[in-house]
XYZ file of N, CA and C in Angstrom:
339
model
N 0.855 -1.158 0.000
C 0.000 0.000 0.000
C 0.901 1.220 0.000
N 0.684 2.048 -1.197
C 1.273 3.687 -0.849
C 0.995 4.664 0.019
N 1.743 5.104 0.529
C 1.295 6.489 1.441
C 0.832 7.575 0.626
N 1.472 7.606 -0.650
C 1.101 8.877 -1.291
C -0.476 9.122 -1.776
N -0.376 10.020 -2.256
C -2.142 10.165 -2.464
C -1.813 10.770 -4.027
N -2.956 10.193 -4.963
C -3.054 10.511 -6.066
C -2.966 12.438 -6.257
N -3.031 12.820 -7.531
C -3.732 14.370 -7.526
C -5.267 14.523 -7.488
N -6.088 13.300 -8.063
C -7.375 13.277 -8.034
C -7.539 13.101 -6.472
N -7.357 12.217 -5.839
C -7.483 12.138 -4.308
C -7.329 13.434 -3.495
N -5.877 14.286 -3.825
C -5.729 15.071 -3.196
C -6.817 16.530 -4.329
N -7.207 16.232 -4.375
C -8.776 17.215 -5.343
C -9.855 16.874 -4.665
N -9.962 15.597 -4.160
C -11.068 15.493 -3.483
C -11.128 15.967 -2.387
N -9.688 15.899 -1.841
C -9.786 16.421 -0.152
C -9.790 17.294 0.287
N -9.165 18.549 -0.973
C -9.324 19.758 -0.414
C -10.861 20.543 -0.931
N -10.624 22.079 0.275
C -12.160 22.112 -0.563
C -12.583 22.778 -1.614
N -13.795 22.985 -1.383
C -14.108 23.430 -3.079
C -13.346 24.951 -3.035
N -12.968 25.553 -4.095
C -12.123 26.620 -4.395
C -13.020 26.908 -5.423
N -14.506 26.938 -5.478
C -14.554 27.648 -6.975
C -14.792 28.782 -6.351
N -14.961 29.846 -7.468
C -14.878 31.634 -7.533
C -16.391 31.562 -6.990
N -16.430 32.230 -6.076
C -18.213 33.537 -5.332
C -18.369 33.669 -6.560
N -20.022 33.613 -6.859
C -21.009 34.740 -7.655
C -20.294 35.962 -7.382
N -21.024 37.050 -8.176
C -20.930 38.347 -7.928
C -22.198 38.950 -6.730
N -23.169 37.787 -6.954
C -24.412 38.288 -5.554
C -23.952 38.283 -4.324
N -22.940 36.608 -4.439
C -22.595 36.501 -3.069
C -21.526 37.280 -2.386
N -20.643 37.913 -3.052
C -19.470 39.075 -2.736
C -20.214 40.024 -2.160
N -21.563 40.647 -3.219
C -22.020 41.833 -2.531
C -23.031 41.998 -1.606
N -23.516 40.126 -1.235
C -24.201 40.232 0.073
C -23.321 40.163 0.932
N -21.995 39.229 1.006
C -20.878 39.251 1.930
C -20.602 40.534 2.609
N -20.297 41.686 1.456
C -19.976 43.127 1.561
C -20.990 43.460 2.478
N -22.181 43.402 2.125
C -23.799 44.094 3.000
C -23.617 43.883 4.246
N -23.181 42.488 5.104
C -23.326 41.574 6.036
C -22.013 42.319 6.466
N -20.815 42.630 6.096
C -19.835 42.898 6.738
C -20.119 44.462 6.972
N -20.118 45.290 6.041
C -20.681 46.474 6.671
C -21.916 46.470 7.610
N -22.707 45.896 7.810
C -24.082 45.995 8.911
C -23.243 45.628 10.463
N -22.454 44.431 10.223
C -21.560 43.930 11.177
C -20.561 45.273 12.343
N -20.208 45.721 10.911
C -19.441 47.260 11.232
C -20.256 48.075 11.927
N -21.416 48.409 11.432
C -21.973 49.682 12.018
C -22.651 49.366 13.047
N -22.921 47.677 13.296
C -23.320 47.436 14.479
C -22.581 47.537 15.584
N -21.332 46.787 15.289
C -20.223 47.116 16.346
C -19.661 48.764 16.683
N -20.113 49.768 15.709
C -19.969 50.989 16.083
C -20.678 51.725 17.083
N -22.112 51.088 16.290
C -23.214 51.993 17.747
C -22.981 51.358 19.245
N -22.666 49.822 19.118
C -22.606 49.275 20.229
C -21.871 49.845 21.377
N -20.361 50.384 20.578
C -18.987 51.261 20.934
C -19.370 52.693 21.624
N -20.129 52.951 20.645
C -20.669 54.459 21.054
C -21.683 54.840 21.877
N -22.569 53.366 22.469
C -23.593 53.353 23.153
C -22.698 53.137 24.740
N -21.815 52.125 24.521
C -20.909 51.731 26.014
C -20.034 53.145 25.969
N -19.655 54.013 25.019
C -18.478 55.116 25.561
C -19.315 56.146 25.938
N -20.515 56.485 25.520
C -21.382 57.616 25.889
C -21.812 57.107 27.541
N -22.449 55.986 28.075
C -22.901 55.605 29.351
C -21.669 55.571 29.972
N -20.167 55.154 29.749
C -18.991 55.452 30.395
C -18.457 57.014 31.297
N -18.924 57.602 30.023
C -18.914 59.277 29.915
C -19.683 60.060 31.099
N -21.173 59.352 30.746
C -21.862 59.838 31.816
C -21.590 59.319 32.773
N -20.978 58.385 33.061
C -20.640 58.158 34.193
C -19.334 59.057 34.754
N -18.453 59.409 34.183
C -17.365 59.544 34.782
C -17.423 61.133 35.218
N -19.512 61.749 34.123
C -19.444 62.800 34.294
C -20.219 63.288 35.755
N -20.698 62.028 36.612
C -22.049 62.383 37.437
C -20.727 61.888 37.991
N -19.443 61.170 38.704
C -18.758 60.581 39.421
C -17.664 62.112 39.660
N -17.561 62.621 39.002
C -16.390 63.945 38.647
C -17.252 65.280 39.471
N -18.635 65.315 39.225
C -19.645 66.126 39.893
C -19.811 65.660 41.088
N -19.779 64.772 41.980
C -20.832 64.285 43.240
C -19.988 65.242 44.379
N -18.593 65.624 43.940
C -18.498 66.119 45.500
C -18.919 67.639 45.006
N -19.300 68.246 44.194
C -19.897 69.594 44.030
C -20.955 69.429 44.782
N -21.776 68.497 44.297
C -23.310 68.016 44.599
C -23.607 67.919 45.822
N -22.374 67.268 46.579
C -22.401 67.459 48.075
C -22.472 68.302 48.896
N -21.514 69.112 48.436
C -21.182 70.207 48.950
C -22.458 71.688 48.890
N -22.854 71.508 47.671
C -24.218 72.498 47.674
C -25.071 71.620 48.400
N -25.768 70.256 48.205
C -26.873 70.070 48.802
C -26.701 70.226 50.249
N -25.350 70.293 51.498
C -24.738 70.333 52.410
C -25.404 71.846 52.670
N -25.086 72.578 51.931
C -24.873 74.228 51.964
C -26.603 74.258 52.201
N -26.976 73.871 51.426
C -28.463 73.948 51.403
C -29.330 73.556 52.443
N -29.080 72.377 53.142
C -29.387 71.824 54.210
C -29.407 72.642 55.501
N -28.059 73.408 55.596
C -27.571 74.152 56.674
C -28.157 75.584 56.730
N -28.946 75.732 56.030
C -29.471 77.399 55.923
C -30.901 77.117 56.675
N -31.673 78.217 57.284
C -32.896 78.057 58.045
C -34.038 78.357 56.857
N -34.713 77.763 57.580
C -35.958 78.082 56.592
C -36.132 79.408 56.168
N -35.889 80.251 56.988
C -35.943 81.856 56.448
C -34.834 82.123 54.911
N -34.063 81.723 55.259
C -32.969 81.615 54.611
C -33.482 81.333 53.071
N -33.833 80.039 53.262
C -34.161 79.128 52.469
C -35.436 79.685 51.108
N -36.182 80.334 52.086
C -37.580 81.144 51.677
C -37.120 82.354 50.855
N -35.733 82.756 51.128
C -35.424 83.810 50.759
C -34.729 83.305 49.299
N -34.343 82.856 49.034
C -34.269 81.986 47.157
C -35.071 81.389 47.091
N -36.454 81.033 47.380
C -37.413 80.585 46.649
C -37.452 79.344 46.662
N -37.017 78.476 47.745
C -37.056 77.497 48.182
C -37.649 77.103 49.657
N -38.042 75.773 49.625
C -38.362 75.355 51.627
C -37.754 73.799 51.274
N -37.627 73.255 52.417
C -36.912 72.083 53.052
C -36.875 70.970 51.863
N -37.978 70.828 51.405
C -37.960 69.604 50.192
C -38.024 69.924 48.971
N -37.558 71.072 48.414
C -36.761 71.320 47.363
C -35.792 70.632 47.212
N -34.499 70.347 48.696
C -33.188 70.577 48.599
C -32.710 69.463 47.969
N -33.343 68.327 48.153
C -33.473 66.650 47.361
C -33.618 67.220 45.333
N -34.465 68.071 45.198
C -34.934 67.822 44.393
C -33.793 69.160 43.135
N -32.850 69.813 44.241
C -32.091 71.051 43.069
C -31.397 70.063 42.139
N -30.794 69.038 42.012
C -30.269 68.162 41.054
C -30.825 68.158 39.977
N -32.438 67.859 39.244
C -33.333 67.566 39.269
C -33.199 68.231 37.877
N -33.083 67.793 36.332
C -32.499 68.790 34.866
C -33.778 69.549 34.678
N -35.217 69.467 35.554
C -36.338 69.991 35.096
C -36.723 70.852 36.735
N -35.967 71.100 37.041
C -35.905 71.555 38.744
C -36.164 73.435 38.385
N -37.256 73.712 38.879
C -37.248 75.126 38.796
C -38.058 76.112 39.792
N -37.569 76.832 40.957
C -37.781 76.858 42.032
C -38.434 78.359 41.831
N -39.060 78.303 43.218
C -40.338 79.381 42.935
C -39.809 81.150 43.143
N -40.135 81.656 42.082
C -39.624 83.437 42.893
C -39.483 83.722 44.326
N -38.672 84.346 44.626
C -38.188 84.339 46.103
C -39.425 85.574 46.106
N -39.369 86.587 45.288
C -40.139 87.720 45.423
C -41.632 87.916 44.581
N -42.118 88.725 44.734
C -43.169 88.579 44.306
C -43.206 89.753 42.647
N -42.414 89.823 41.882
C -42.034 90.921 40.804
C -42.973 90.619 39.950
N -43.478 89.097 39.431
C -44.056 88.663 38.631
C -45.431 88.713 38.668
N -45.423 89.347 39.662
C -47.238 89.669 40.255
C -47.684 91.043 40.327
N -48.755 91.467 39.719
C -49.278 92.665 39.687
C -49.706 93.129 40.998
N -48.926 94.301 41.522
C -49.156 95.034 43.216
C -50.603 95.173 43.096
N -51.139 94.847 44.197
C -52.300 95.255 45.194
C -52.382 96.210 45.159
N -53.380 97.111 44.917
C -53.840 98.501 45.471
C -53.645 98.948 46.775
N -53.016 100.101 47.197
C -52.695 100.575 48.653
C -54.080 101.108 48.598
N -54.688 100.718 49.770
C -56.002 101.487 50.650
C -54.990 102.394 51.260
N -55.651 103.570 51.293
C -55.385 104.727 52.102
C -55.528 105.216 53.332
C-alpha cells in the first residue's frame, strides 16, 4: 500500500475553491458592513454611558457640597431663594425650577389709604 495520495485524491480532499457569484461578494460586503456599524453603535452606546458616568462621578463632591450648603441654611434663609426644606433633594433635578423668592411677577395690590 502507498502512502502517497493521487492528484485526483488530493482534489477530493481539499475544498471546493470555486470563484463567489458576484451576488454573493455583494451580500458578503452588505453583512460585513451591517456587522461594522453594528459594532460601532454598540462602541458608542458603552463610551457615551462610560462618559456619563465619569461625568455624574467627577460632579458628586460639588453636589455634596451644595446640597450640604443647602441643608444648613434656616428656613428663612431658604424662603429667601425661593425654596423650603424639600426642594433641597430635588435642586439636582435637569427639570428643577424653584419658585420666585419675590413677588415681581405679580401685579401690586392697590394701597387702601
Amino acid at each position: 500500500m502507498d502512502d502517497h495520495f493521487t492528484k485526483a485524491e488530493a482534489a477530493l480532499l481539499m475544498p471546493a475553491t470555486t470563484a463567489a457569484s458576484r451576488r454573493q461578494s455583494d451580500a458578503e460586503a452588505i453583512r460585513l458592513a451591517a456587522v461594522a456599524a453594528r459594532d460601532e453603535a454598540v462602541a458608542a452606546w458603552i463610551l457615551g454611558g462610560l462618559r456619563a458616568t465619569i461625568r455624574f462621578v467627577a460632579s458628586l463632591p460639588a453636589r455634596i457640597a451644595t446640597y450640604n450648603a443647602l441643608h444648613g441654611l434656616s428656613d428663612r434663609e431658604l424662603r429667601d431663594i425661593g425654596m423650603n426644606r424639600f426642594d433641597i433633594g430635588r435642586v439636582f433635578e435637569p427639570n428643577f425650577n424653584p419658585r420666585p423668592a419675590n413677588d415681581a411677577g405679580r401685579q401690586p395690590s392697590p394701597r387702601v389709604a
